[in-house]
């Protein structure tokens, strides 16, 4: 075997998630055929990778969402790697954004960082469980005195 | 062969996950003396190979003097060395756990890096070890016993630690890095 290109293209977590999910479906269907000896499960690495990705923001994304995200990101002048990280990680705080955008203090104002947080939160779906917990927290603290 | 590649590390490329697509199938040939048919296949594989400086999230597998060992489930060989932990850091021998001696107004508050905790880190380095049969790692001395010699194993066996073919080195020494629970409101 000869490696022609060690880095042919960068894939988003979503693309890998979709690929593995499709493969899993294919094998499930193959398992139903009378010719197979039984259900052909995904091999370990594919199964573990799918398991990991299903707990990340990419599991709630779609081609349309990714396209919308990239379009919204165009005026921001971020590198491909930075946009990829925002897409994969869905940062929710300024601190997280600053980790993923190189020299963010020089390139982004506080308002721009806030804008990024809003865009990310708005375009990329969040974890419904996490959001329900946060809403419940807010309700509980609603009665507390504002200091 | 493509199916076998999944789960394997290709030297200087990364961890193979699954086939992405086949880009070209060349003509099949049968060579004289060889009954099998050979077809050159051009394909692309999905590979796990984070770029340097990339931010990733994993889980703490265990701690040792070497540092904090992190796993992502499908990939296990991630190490955060002691100097790359949030400082000041201390290794608790009894509990076998690293902790961050976090300074507050009330004094130091120890934050433990427990097994199973989700941890956000930055990739700072990668190490590929050539574990192929023709690679340098394969050069081991012949241990076959000579006639007349006892075949009993030596009292102290040097355990050849199986080196991981691909290791990621990371850091958590930045605001926002480390246990997710440290930074979640």
PDB file of N, CA and C in Angstrom, chain B residues 3 12 21-22 24-26 39-40 50 59 83 90 99 112 114 121 124 151 157 167 177:
ATOM      1  N   UNK B   3     -10.614  -3.294   4.777  1.00  0.00           N
ATOM      2  CA  UNK B   3     -11.340  -3.566   6.001  1.00  0.00           C
ATOM      3  C   UNK B   3     -10.353  -3.726   7.143  1.00  0.00           C
ATOM      4  N   UNK B  12       2.903   8.272  10.467  1.00  0.00           N
ATOM      5  CA  UNK B  12       2.872   9.672  10.035  1.00  0.00           C
ATOM      6  C   UNK B  12       1.591  10.112   9.348  1.00  0.00           C
ATOM      7  N   UNK B  21     -14.102   6.652   0.340  1.00  0.00           N
ATOM      8  CA  UNK B  21     -14.574   6.324  -1.010  1.00  0.00           C
ATOM      9  C   UNK B  21     -13.456   5.688  -1.818  1.00  0.00           C
ATOM     10  N   UNK B  22     -13.850   5.153  -2.970  1.00  0.00           N
ATOM     11  CA  UNK B  22     -12.875   4.589  -3.898  1.00  0.00           C
ATOM     12  C   UNK B  22     -12.811   5.555  -5.072  1.00  0.00           C
ATOM     13  N   UNK B  24     -10.509   5.361  -7.791  1.00  0.00           N
ATOM     14  CA  UNK B  24     -10.136   4.787  -9.089  1.00  0.00           C
ATOM     15  C   UNK B  24      -9.876   3.302  -8.959  1.00  0.00           C
ATOM     16  N   UNK B  25     -10.400   2.564  -9.941  1.00  0.00           N
ATOM     17  CA  UNK B  25     -10.128   1.129 -10.014  1.00  0.00           C
ATOM     18  C   UNK B  25      -9.377   0.914 -11.317  1.00  0.00           C
ATOM     19  N   UNK B  26      -8.136   0.483 -11.189  1.00  0.00           N
ATOM     20  CA  UNK B  26      -7.389   0.277 -12.437  1.00  0.00           C
ATOM     21  C   UNK B  26      -7.666  -1.108 -12.996  1.00  0.00           C
ATOM     22  N   UNK B  39      -5.699  -5.978  -8.797  1.00  0.00           N
ATOM     23  CA  UNK B  39      -6.351  -4.760  -9.252  1.00  0.00           C
ATOM     24  C   UNK B  39      -5.861  -3.613  -8.382  1.00  0.00           C
ATOM     25  N   UNK B  40      -5.341  -2.565  -9.012  1.00  0.00           N
ATOM     26  CA  UNK B  40      -4.865  -1.439  -8.215  1.00  0.00           C
ATOM     27  C   UNK B  40      -6.074  -0.566  -7.868  1.00  0.00           C
ATOM     28  N   UNK B  50      -5.757  14.790  14.547  1.00  0.00           N
ATOM     29  CA  UNK B  50      -5.977  16.187  14.914  1.00  0.00           C
ATOM     30  C   UNK B  50      -4.774  17.046  14.551  1.00  0.00           C
ATOM     31  N   UNK B  59     -11.959  11.888  28.084  1.00  0.00           N
ATOM     32  CA  UNK B  59     -12.249  11.538  29.473  1.00  0.00           C
ATOM     33  C   UNK B  59     -10.952  11.081  30.131  1.00  0.00           C
ATOM     34  N   UNK B  83       4.045  19.066  33.560  1.00  0.00           N
ATOM     35  CA  UNK B  83       4.344  20.489  33.343  1.00  0.00           C
ATOM     36  C   UNK B  83       3.254  21.202  32.554  1.00  0.00           C
ATOM     37  N   UNK B  90      -0.101  18.841  41.813  1.00  0.00           N
ATOM     38  CA  UNK B  90       0.522  17.905  42.752  1.00  0.00           C
ATOM     39  C   UNK B  90       0.002  16.510  42.486  1.00  0.00           C
ATOM     40  N   UNK B  99      -3.792  16.671  41.082  1.00  0.00           N
ATOM     41  CA  UNK B  99      -4.716  17.714  41.493  1.00  0.00           C
ATOM     42  C   UNK B  99      -4.137  19.096  41.236  1.00  0.00           C
ATOM     43  N   UNK B 112      -9.416  17.871  42.121  1.00  0.00           N
ATOM     44  CA  UNK B 112      -8.924  16.553  41.729  1.00  0.00           C
ATOM     45  C   UNK B 112      -9.258  16.201  40.295  1.00  0.00           C
ATOM     46  N   UNK B 114     -10.178  13.366  38.593  1.00  0.00           N
ATOM     47  CA  UNK B 114     -10.657  11.997  38.779  1.00  0.00           C
ATOM     48  C   UNK B 114     -10.930  11.248  37.480  1.00  0.00           C
ATOM     49  N   UNK B 121      -8.666  19.608  26.267  1.00  0.00           N
ATOM     50  CA  UNK B 121      -7.232  19.824  26.175  1.00  0.00           C
ATOM     51  C   UNK B 121      -6.860  20.337  24.790  1.00  0.00           C
ATOM     52  N   UNK B 124      -0.561  19.495  21.636  1.00  0.00           N
ATOM     53  CA  UNK B 124       0.679  20.244  21.467  1.00  0.00           C
ATOM     54  C   UNK B 124       1.742  19.469  20.705  1.00  0.00           C
ATOM     55  N   UNK B 151      17.222 -23.416  29.812  1.00  0.00           N
ATOM     56  CA  UNK B 151      16.183 -22.631  29.154  1.00  0.00           C
ATOM     57  C   UNK B 151      15.309 -21.882  30.152  1.00  0.00           C
ATOM     58  N   UNK B 157      13.202 -10.265  34.180  1.00  0.00           N
ATOM     59  CA  UNK B 157      12.869 -10.138  32.758  1.00  0.00           C
ATOM     60  C   UNK B 157      12.654  -8.684  32.418  1.00  0.00           C
ATOM     61  N   UNK B 167       0.820   8.585  19.540  1.00  0.00           N
ATOM     62  CA  UNK B 167       0.480   9.207  20.820  1.00  0.00           C
ATOM     63  C   UNK B 167       0.286  10.703  20.636  1.00  0.00           C
ATOM     64  N   UNK B 177      -9.291  25.293  29.758  1.00  0.00           N
ATOM     65  CA  UNK B 177      -8.848  23.907  29.578  1.00  0.00           C
ATOM     66  C   UNK B 177      -8.843  23.179  30.917  1.00  0.00           C
TER      67      UNK B 177
END
